Amino acid sequence: MAFLAKHPARNILLTLVGLALFWALINAPVMLTLWRHGFDDGTYSHSYLIPFIFVYLLVVLARRGELHPRQSVYLPAVLAFIICAVGFYFALTAQLSLLYWIFSLLLLASACWIVVHYTLGLAYAIGFLLFMYPMWGALQYVLQHLSVFAVMNLMNLTGIPTYVEETSVMIPEGTFVIAGGCSGLRYFIVSLAIGSMFVFLNLRSRVSVVKFMALAIIGALITNWIRIVALVLIGHFTEMQSDLMHDHNNFGWYIYAPFIILLFWYGEKLIKQEPADVLQKQEEAAALKTYRQYTPNAIIACCLIVLSSSVLQLNVLTSPIDTDNCNQHQLESEYAPYLPYGPTICTMQQRAGSIAYHTLSALYNGDDPDGKPTQYQVHLAPESWQELRRLENGSWTIRIFRNGREQHFIAYSYITPTEQVASETAMKKARISSALKGERRSGLLWAHAQCPNNCDAVIQQWPAVSQAFSFQQF
């Protein structure tokens, strides 16, 4: 509070904090996707702390005198914002999650660049927000298989008979599956965040930075490997009767916490090797500076944020869906697809010979970034069913399932107002093509039938049947 009352950089600090808050509010639909897929997920449970740490990092930059307000309009920053806004528009229209997350953050970075001179410190502070973006899952596969390899070699040292197949670790007492949640991704992300922040606040020597970050990352991986091996050993000695066999979500943190203490102890040793009082002198000099803020830059940044906002795009530039010919029929919950995020659903019962088909059209108008038929939470068949066959037939994907003694036929196709395709990959290309035309609507056509014996005859008839059937489209 004393800083906000007396420090000469307090106004520019409050301007940047206000700009970031305004950016988040005006892009509420994108922030909602972060909330859905990041904050409520165990891997990203640290996300709640990231905004507060971001503000703290800005305070540190202000104390060091690294927030220098511009005294005139800086056209390269404005041009960078416009380029990012165009990329953000197409990414949001095409519903490409990773791209619109990145472009949304680049918009904030460009807006700050309009208001202040850019420094590496400010770039780090804004980049730190990436730790709350659910985009780190791409590392999960690599870390998962690295954990399998490490655990296999560590178990060889124990003398316990161990057999490893893919991601399963088998011992005489039972089988352990090293699933995606056991990859160590959460420890990797937390170590990267804590380590980089410690470096930012305390270290300047490149050698010290490399040593500290290497320990932070390698230590996080080793901690996870020890956690998995410890669980396997506990399962061995308790004959799989320990409660940890069923719930070990918090077990790893008891191992990770001592490592963090060791990491900070090592960091303190590295700090003592840094030149004395460099940061303190920097802060003392910053407290004597005079900051003259150019208000029009903040206004320009706010106006550009409004014009590029996802709220404006999704609520003003969205086409409605015509449902005048939409027939409603309740599908049985046993086999109905799971379609989150509010599509317009039109269902019908149709027949082809002696076979009854339940058909469905799910139409999305694009007003929700997550509202798309290829969203990863969409399930087109019950997860408990066993898939027997999958094939593509023209613009349709056909899948045959077994449920007990019954065989079920499910066919589906993805649509835009101008295209109909069979696969998710083709659908992403179709959405990009539609985005170039300013079109964000997409949909799913789906059909189900219970096969009388096997589904061969139903598969052969489907091309003709699909042409004859009526599906609600755009």
Tab-separated table of C-alpha atoms in Angstrom, residues 88-321:
chain	number	residue	atom	x	y	z
A	88	PHE	CA	-7.246	-13.553	-33.421
A	89	TYR	CA	-10.358	-13.003	-35.553
A	90	PHE	CA	-9.575	-15.886	-37.924
A	91	ALA	CA	-8.497	-18.214	-35.099
A	92	LEU	CA	-11.701	-17.489	-33.166
A	93	THR	CA	-13.878	-17.824	-36.263
A	94	ALA	CA	-12.245	-21.152	-37.137
A	95	GLN	CA	-12.481	-22.176	-33.430
A	96	LEU	CA	-8.807	-23.158	-33.229
A	97	SER	CA	-8.319	-23.146	-29.448
A	98	LEU	CA	-4.538	-23.057	-29.269
A	99	LEU	CA	-4.302	-20.228	-31.807
A	100	TYR	CA	-6.943	-17.965	-30.295
A	101	TRP	CA	-5.419	-18.449	-26.824
A	102	ILE	CA	-1.996	-17.406	-28.132
A	103	PHE	CA	-3.352	-14.493	-30.163
A	104	SER	CA	-5.428	-13.268	-27.208
A	105	LEU	CA	-2.264	-13.042	-25.111
A	106	LEU	CA	-0.390	-11.350	-27.966
A	107	LEU	CA	-3.160	-8.732	-28.030
A	108	LEU	CA	-2.498	-7.955	-24.363
A	109	ALA	CA	1.237	-7.797	-25.050
A	110	SER	CA	0.705	-5.427	-27.988
A	111	ALA	CA	-1.638	-3.218	-25.937
A	112	CYS	CA	1.010	-2.910	-23.215
A	113	TRP	CA	3.592	-2.144	-25.899
A	114	ILE	CA	1.434	0.792	-27.009
A	115	VAL	CA	1.462	2.210	-23.471
A	116	VAL	CA	5.040	1.486	-22.293
A	117	HIS	CA	8.446	0.709	-23.722
A	118	TYR	CA	8.991	-3.011	-23.919
A	119	THR	CA	11.584	-4.741	-21.744
A	120	LEU	CA	12.477	-8.394	-21.238
A	121	GLY	CA	10.991	-8.111	-17.762
A	122	LEU	CA	7.610	-7.025	-19.093
A	123	ALA	CA	7.720	-9.769	-21.728
A	124	TYR	CA	8.334	-12.313	-18.957
A	125	ALA	CA	5.485	-10.958	-16.804
A	126	ILE	CA	2.993	-11.248	-19.672
A	127	GLY	CA	4.429	-14.587	-20.780
A	128	PHE	CA	3.964	-15.891	-17.228
A	129	LEU	CA	0.210	-15.925	-17.919
A	130	LEU	CA	0.854	-18.878	-20.258
A	131	PHE	CA	1.101	-21.082	-17.171
A	132	MET	CA	-2.685	-20.812	-16.726
A	133	TYR	CA	-3.404	-21.677	-20.366
A	134	PRO	CA	-4.345	-25.382	-20.848
A	135	MET	CA	-1.934	-25.774	-23.734
A	136	TRP	CA	0.770	-27.853	-22.065
A	137	GLY	CA	-0.931	-31.178	-22.762
A	138	ALA	CA	1.248	-31.661	-25.847
A	139	LEU	CA	4.091	-32.540	-23.462
A	140	GLN	CA	2.062	-35.211	-21.690
A	141	TYR	CA	2.781	-38.020	-24.165
A	142	VAL	CA	6.543	-37.429	-24.036
A	143	LEU	CA	6.635	-37.163	-20.234
A	144	GLN	CA	4.392	-40.220	-19.866
A	145	HIS	CA	6.665	-42.475	-21.907
A	146	LEU	CA	9.765	-40.986	-20.292
A	147	SER	CA	8.241	-41.950	-16.930
A	148	VAL	CA	7.572	-45.499	-18.175
A	149	PHE	CA	11.210	-45.850	-19.257
A	150	ALA	CA	12.545	-44.447	-15.967
A	151	VAL	CA	10.249	-46.576	-13.796
A	152	MET	CA	11.187	-49.710	-15.742
A	153	ASN	CA	14.884	-49.129	-15.047
A	154	LEU	CA	14.336	-48.167	-11.399
A	155	MET	CA	12.226	-51.283	-10.780
A	156	ASN	CA	15.066	-53.426	-12.169
A	157	LEU	CA	17.129	-52.257	-9.186
A	158	THR	CA	14.552	-53.484	-6.648
A	159	GLY	CA	14.690	-57.172	-7.533
A	160	ILE	CA	10.890	-57.347	-7.804
A	161	PRO	CA	9.762	-59.232	-10.953
A	162	THR	CA	8.475	-56.519	-13.246
A	163	TYR	CA	7.036	-56.625	-16.746
A	164	VAL	CA	6.347	-53.422	-18.695
A	165	GLU	CA	4.024	-53.304	-21.694
A	166	GLU	CA	3.252	-49.934	-23.245
A	167	THR	CA	2.186	-47.841	-20.217
A	168	SER	CA	1.392	-50.762	-17.890
A	169	VAL	CA	3.773	-51.859	-15.140
A	170	MET	CA	2.978	-55.407	-13.964
A	171	ILE	CA	4.241	-57.028	-10.770
A	172	PRO	CA	3.028	-60.317	-9.224
A	173	GLU	CA	0.573	-58.481	-6.958
A	174	GLY	CA	-1.124	-56.425	-9.686
A	175	THR	CA	-0.872	-53.974	-12.555
A	176	PHE	CA	-0.167	-50.246	-12.445
A	177	VAL	CA	-1.064	-48.062	-15.414
A	178	ILE	CA	1.055	-44.932	-15.893
A	179	ALA	CA	-1.763	-42.837	-17.314
A	180	GLY	CA	-1.569	-39.296	-18.616
A	181	GLY	CA	-2.192	-37.937	-15.127
A	182	CYS	CA	0.917	-39.819	-13.929
A	183	SER	CA	3.173	-38.242	-16.548
A	184	GLY	CA	4.448	-35.637	-14.088
A	185	LEU	CA	3.166	-32.762	-16.205
A	186	ARG	CA	1.763	-30.911	-13.205
A	187	TYR	CA	5.111	-31.033	-11.380
A	188	PHE	CA	6.906	-29.992	-14.573
A	189	ILE	CA	4.668	-26.938	-15.039
A	190	VAL	CA	4.871	-25.873	-11.387
A	191	SER	CA	8.656	-26.264	-11.340
A	192	LEU	CA	8.998	-24.282	-14.551
A	193	ALA	CA	6.796	-21.510	-13.156
A	194	ILE	CA	8.434	-21.362	-9.716
A	195	GLY	CA	11.935	-21.729	-11.151
A	196	SER	CA	11.534	-19.030	-13.785
A	197	MET	CA	10.025	-16.630	-11.239
A	198	PHE	CA	12.890	-17.233	-8.800
A	199	VAL	CA	15.356	-16.515	-11.612
A	200	PHE	CA	13.494	-13.355	-12.591
A	201	LEU	CA	13.488	-12.051	-9.018
A	202	ASN	CA	16.965	-13.035	-7.886
A	203	LEU	CA	19.479	-14.254	-10.473
A	204	ARG	CA	21.417	-12.462	-13.208
A	205	SER	CA	24.371	-14.739	-13.950
A	206	ARG	CA	23.692	-16.981	-16.953
A	207	VAL	CA	25.548	-19.879	-15.348
A	208	SER	CA	23.427	-19.587	-12.202
A	209	VAL	CA	20.229	-19.395	-14.251
A	210	VAL	CA	21.100	-22.556	-16.200
A	211	LYS	CA	22.049	-24.460	-13.028
A	212	PHE	CA	18.902	-23.463	-11.168
A	213	MET	CA	16.474	-24.167	-14.037
A	214	ALA	CA	18.155	-27.498	-14.796
A	215	LEU	CA	17.680	-28.586	-11.181
A	216	ALA	CA	14.065	-27.341	-11.167
A	217	ILE	CA	13.073	-29.275	-14.300
A	218	ILE	CA	15.120	-32.464	-13.787
A	219	GLY	CA	14.148	-32.561	-10.118
A	220	ALA	CA	10.445	-32.371	-10.995
A	221	LEU	CA	10.777	-35.344	-13.346
A	222	ILE	CA	12.757	-37.417	-10.823
A	223	THR	CA	10.200	-36.574	-8.117
A	224	ASN	CA	7.439	-38.030	-10.269
A	225	TRP	CA	9.455	-41.173	-11.019
A	226	ILE	CA	10.100	-41.694	-7.303
A	227	ARG	CA	6.359	-41.225	-6.658
A	228	ILE	CA	5.430	-43.948	-9.156
A	229	VAL	CA	8.079	-46.395	-7.917
A	230	ALA	CA	7.012	-45.733	-4.315
A	231	LEU	CA	3.401	-46.563	-5.199
A	232	VAL	CA	4.496	-49.780	-6.906
A	233	LEU	CA	6.563	-50.765	-3.858
A	234	ILE	CA	3.685	-49.970	-1.506
A	235	GLY	CA	1.418	-52.093	-3.688
A	236	HIS	CA	3.972	-54.932	-3.545
A	237	PHE	CA	4.470	-54.907	0.228
A	238	THR	CA	0.749	-54.424	1.066
A	239	GLU	CA	-0.463	-56.841	-1.629
A	240	MET	CA	-2.410	-53.977	-3.218
A	241	GLN	CA	-4.435	-53.373	-0.030
A	242	SER	CA	-3.173	-49.869	0.761
A	243	ASP	CA	-5.647	-46.990	0.371
A	244	LEU	CA	-3.059	-45.318	-1.870
A	245	MET	CA	-3.883	-47.876	-4.555
A	246	HIS	CA	-7.251	-46.162	-4.994
A	247	ASP	CA	-6.503	-42.531	-4.171
A	248	HIS	CA	-2.958	-41.223	-4.567
A	249	ASN	CA	-3.700	-37.814	-6.047
A	250	ASN	CA	-2.012	-35.924	-3.182
A	251	PHE	CA	0.709	-38.484	-2.487
A	252	GLY	CA	3.156	-36.921	-4.956
A	253	TRP	CA	2.984	-33.499	-3.323
A	254	TYR	CA	4.426	-34.947	-0.091
A	255	ILE	CA	7.477	-35.977	-2.133
A	256	TYR	CA	7.537	-32.805	-4.238
A	257	ALA	CA	7.428	-30.396	-1.245
A	258	PRO	CA	10.834	-31.450	0.180
A	259	PHE	CA	12.305	-31.080	-3.302
A	260	ILE	CA	11.050	-27.480	-3.503
A	261	ILE	CA	12.684	-26.749	-0.143
A	262	LEU	CA	15.946	-28.197	-1.487
A	263	LEU	CA	15.544	-26.146	-4.688
A	264	PHE	CA	15.165	-22.871	-2.783
A	265	TRP	CA	18.100	-23.762	-0.532
A	266	TYR	CA	20.231	-24.195	-3.645
A	267	GLY	CA	18.831	-20.966	-5.052
A	268	GLU	CA	19.886	-19.062	-1.932
A	269	LYS	CA	23.441	-20.325	-2.417
A	270	LEU	CA	23.408	-19.038	-5.997
A	271	ILE	CA	22.079	-15.642	-4.862
A	272	LYS	CA	25.140	-15.205	-2.634
A	273	GLN	CA	27.306	-15.509	-5.753
A	274	GLU	CA	25.497	-12.596	-7.453
A	275	PRO	CA	26.976	-9.036	-7.425
A	276	ALA	CA	25.941	-7.365	-4.183
A	277	ASP	CA	23.032	-4.912	-4.004
A	278	VAL	CA	22.525	-4.583	-7.779
A	279	LEU	CA	18.755	-4.926	-7.535
A	280	GLN	CA	18.540	-2.762	-4.449
A	281	LYS	CA	20.416	0.076	-6.155
A	282	GLN	CA	18.138	-0.325	-9.179
A	283	GLU	CA	15.054	0.061	-6.976
A	284	GLU	CA	16.527	3.075	-5.159
A	285	ALA	CA	17.215	4.780	-8.477
A	286	ALA	CA	13.700	3.994	-9.734
A	287	ALA	CA	12.148	5.640	-6.663
A	288	LEU	CA	13.798	8.947	-7.624
A	289	LYS	CA	12.605	8.962	-11.242
A	290	THR	CA	9.844	11.162	-12.605
A	291	TYR	CA	7.279	9.403	-14.809
A	292	ARG	CA	5.242	11.430	-17.271
A	293	GLN	CA	2.389	9.378	-18.694
A	294	TYR	CA	0.906	10.009	-22.156
A	295	THR	CA	-2.819	9.316	-21.573
A	296	PRO	CA	-3.899	9.033	-25.252
A	297	ASN	CA	-1.874	5.814	-25.585
A	298	ALA	CA	-3.938	4.109	-22.880
A	299	ILE	CA	-7.130	5.286	-24.598
A	300	ILE	CA	-5.913	4.004	-27.978
A	301	ALA	CA	-5.037	0.630	-26.419
A	302	CYS	CA	-8.490	0.320	-24.810
A	303	CYS	CA	-10.264	1.217	-28.051
A	304	LEU	CA	-8.261	-1.356	-30.007
A	305	ILE	CA	-9.021	-4.017	-27.381
A	306	VAL	CA	-12.754	-3.295	-27.726
A	307	LEU	CA	-12.669	-3.480	-31.533
A	308	SER	CA	-10.818	-6.811	-31.452
A	309	SER	CA	-12.737	-8.318	-28.540
A	310	SER	CA	-14.249	-11.802	-28.603
A	311	VAL	CA	-17.410	-10.373	-27.004
A	312	LEU	CA	-17.962	-8.185	-30.078
A	313	GLN	CA	-17.128	-10.983	-32.508
A	314	LEU	CA	-19.277	-13.679	-30.917
A	315	ASN	CA	-22.331	-11.592	-30.028
A	316	VAL	CA	-22.534	-9.181	-32.963
A	317	LEU	CA	-20.915	-11.033	-35.875
A	318	THR	CA	-22.740	-14.366	-35.395
A	319	SER	CA	-25.424	-15.662	-37.763
A	320	PRO	CA	-28.600	-17.219	-36.296
A	321	ILE	CA	-29.726	-20.777	-37.108
